[in-house]
Amino acid sequence: MINQFHNEQTNALFRLVYDEAVLDRAFYGRDHKDKLLTIAWNRGADQKIMIDNVAYDFPANTIHCLMVSESFHFENPATIVAWQFSRDFYCIVDHDKEVSCVGFIFYGPPLKMFIRLSDADQKKADMILQMLQDEFDTHDYIQGEMMQVLLKRLIIIVTRLAKDQFINEKELPGEKLDIVRKYNFLVESHYRTQHQVKFYADQLYKSPKTLSNLFALYNHKSPLLIIQERIIMEAKRLLFYTDKTAKEVAYELGFEDSGTFGKFFRRHTGLSITDFKKMTVAAD
């Protein structure tokens, strides 16, 4: 079942998808025009999810949040419930003070978080699902607003669970986590043109050393590595999903020339760009 709300005046788009035999997203293909964030709930048994051509375990009764630019498909889509929404429908950046999720469950978290639901949490998710189903059958002038309220409630629940499961509050209290979240979001917004930690530190009115100390509490990746891994992730996407040349990819990702980009790519992947392309062709 695919339920869709679309406001033609604002171009706001919201989808609720469940019990579908096919559920995927090809960002660098047919779905490029739809800039949708996705919250996916695996209500069935353990399965695999492919994200940007990499397989991950998607455990039963867990939720995973997917970025706008990620391509994905599920091993068993029929057991997946997906909430998908555009920025015009609900902008998590504008509402970040309310939901505290930018840069944490969306926009480049440091690891793939599969968020466990207890029986009580599952009941909450089921209730939101049922209420949204009812809203899709109710056509009035506040339909979109009601859906936004329910989506916001879901995001808050998922964010709270993710913090409980993946963050040590004693080591990284809320005010410090906010800095890390904002850093991740800034990287997502500027990684194509800004490759140095100092730029992001200046935006946050912090020193690079302060950021390094905070990230040491959050995970084992340095702030610089967060930038570099985001560049590599996008480079792989562009090389795999598009016909862009190495020179074009280098320019798009802020490198002065393809030679510098090639050295950067090899240093972080262990492969030349040519070898990576050959490997991906063979995988197809």
mmCIF file of N, CA and C in Angstrom, residues 10 13 28 30 35 37 43 49 62 66 70 81 85 89 111 115 129 136 141 148 184 189 205 212 214 216 236 263 271:
data_model
loop_
_atom_site.group_PDB
_atom_site.id
_atom_site.type_symbol
_atom_site.label_atom_id
_atom_site.label_comp_id
_atom_site.label_asym_id
_atom_site.label_seq_id
_atom_site.Cartn_x
_atom_site.Cartn_y
_atom_site.Cartn_z
ATOM 1 N N THR A 10 2.714 24.041 -2.205
ATOM 2 C CA THR A 10 4.020 24.103 -1.521
ATOM 3 C C THR A 10 4.982 23.025 -2.000
ATOM 4 N N LEU A 13 5.577 16.782 0.116
ATOM 5 C CA LEU A 13 5.286 15.398 -0.229
ATOM 6 C C LEU A 13 5.519 14.507 0.985
ATOM 7 N N TYR A 28 20.382 8.337 -7.768
ATOM 8 C CA TYR A 28 21.045 8.791 -8.987
ATOM 9 C C TYR A 28 20.394 8.193 -10.227
ATOM 10 N N ARG A 30 15.985 7.158 -11.317
ATOM 11 C CA ARG A 30 14.589 7.583 -11.476
ATOM 12 C C ARG A 30 14.071 8.457 -10.334
ATOM 13 N N LYS A 35 13.440 14.519 -3.333
ATOM 14 C CA LYS A 35 14.386 14.653 -2.213
ATOM 15 C C LYS A 35 13.671 14.240 -0.926
ATOM 16 N N LEU A 37 13.574 12.113 2.776
ATOM 17 C CA LEU A 37 14.128 11.379 3.898
ATOM 18 C C LEU A 37 13.219 10.179 4.170
ATOM 19 N N ARG A 43 9.343 -4.773 10.297
ATOM 20 C CA ARG A 43 8.376 -5.438 11.178
ATOM 21 C C ARG A 43 8.437 -6.960 11.069
ATOM 22 N N ILE A 49 19.584 -5.099 4.034
ATOM 23 C CA ILE A 49 19.271 -3.869 3.319
ATOM 24 C C ILE A 49 20.521 -3.459 2.556
ATOM 25 N N THR A 62 13.451 -3.323 14.142
ATOM 26 C CA THR A 62 14.322 -2.160 14.313
ATOM 27 C C THR A 62 13.960 -1.110 13.279
ATOM 28 N N LEU A 66 17.191 6.851 6.686
ATOM 29 C CA LEU A 66 17.967 6.941 5.454
ATOM 30 C C LEU A 66 17.973 8.370 4.924
ATOM 31 N N GLU A 70 20.755 8.644 -0.323
ATOM 32 C CA GLU A 70 21.084 7.228 -0.287
ATOM 33 C C GLU A 70 20.164 6.417 -1.189
ATOM 34 N N VAL A 81 7.740 -1.011 6.819
ATOM 35 C CA VAL A 81 6.910 0.198 6.836
ATOM 36 C C VAL A 81 7.853 1.374 6.635
ATOM 37 N N PHE A 85 9.392 11.647 3.475
ATOM 38 C CA PHE A 85 8.890 13.018 3.451
ATOM 39 C C PHE A 85 9.943 13.966 2.897
ATOM 40 N N PHE A 89 7.516 19.273 3.245
ATOM 41 C CA PHE A 89 6.463 18.744 4.119
ATOM 42 C C PHE A 89 6.822 18.954 5.584
ATOM 43 N N LEU A 111 27.672 6.177 12.253
ATOM 44 C CA LEU A 111 27.545 4.753 11.977
ATOM 45 C C LEU A 111 26.106 4.463 11.586
ATOM 46 N N ILE A 115 17.847 0.898 15.148
ATOM 47 C CA ILE A 115 17.317 1.277 16.454
ATOM 48 C C ILE A 115 16.271 0.261 16.905
ATOM 49 N N LEU A 129 1.186 4.579 13.105
ATOM 50 C CA LEU A 129 0.854 4.012 11.798
ATOM 51 C C LEU A 129 -0.646 4.004 11.577
ATOM 52 N N PHE A 136 -5.095 9.484 6.092
ATOM 53 C CA PHE A 136 -5.136 9.400 4.635
ATOM 54 C C PHE A 136 -6.565 9.194 4.125
ATOM 55 N N TYR A 141 -9.091 20.310 5.302
ATOM 56 C CA TYR A 141 -8.051 21.329 5.147
ATOM 57 C C TYR A 141 -6.922 21.198 6.161
ATOM 58 N N GLN A 148 1.759 16.028 9.807
ATOM 59 C CA GLN A 148 3.013 16.606 10.299
ATOM 60 C C GLN A 148 3.169 16.363 11.795
ATOM 61 N N ASN A 184 27.998 17.376 12.057
ATOM 62 C CA ASN A 184 27.614 16.412 11.019
ATOM 63 C C ASN A 184 26.738 17.063 9.958
ATOM 64 N N SER A 189 26.268 19.650 4.479
ATOM 65 C CA SER A 189 25.907 20.829 3.681
ATOM 66 C C SER A 189 27.072 21.395 2.871
ATOM 67 N N TYR A 205 32.005 28.100 16.369
ATOM 68 C CA TYR A 205 32.699 28.908 17.385
ATOM 69 C C TYR A 205 33.457 28.012 18.366
ATOM 70 N N SER A 212 37.780 17.658 18.131
ATOM 71 C CA SER A 212 38.444 16.351 18.178
ATOM 72 C C SER A 212 38.159 15.647 19.496
ATOM 73 N N LEU A 214 35.545 16.068 21.443
ATOM 74 C CA LEU A 214 34.144 15.664 21.486
ATOM 75 C C LEU A 214 33.907 14.408 20.649
ATOM 76 N N ALA A 216 36.024 12.146 20.005
ATOM 77 C CA ALA A 216 36.653 11.013 20.679
ATOM 78 C C ALA A 216 35.682 10.384 21.674
ATOM 79 N N LYS A 236 32.141 7.511 -4.496
ATOM 80 C CA LYS A 236 31.728 6.162 -4.893
ATOM 81 C C LYS A 236 30.354 6.180 -5.548
ATOM 82 N N LYS A 263 44.628 10.507 -6.028
ATOM 83 C CA LYS A 263 45.485 10.150 -4.891
ATOM 84 C C LYS A 263 44.668 10.065 -3.599
ATOM 85 N N LEU A 271 42.156 1.615 -3.618
ATOM 86 C CA LEU A 271 41.922 1.315 -5.032
ATOM 87 C C LEU A 271 42.126 2.567 -5.872
#
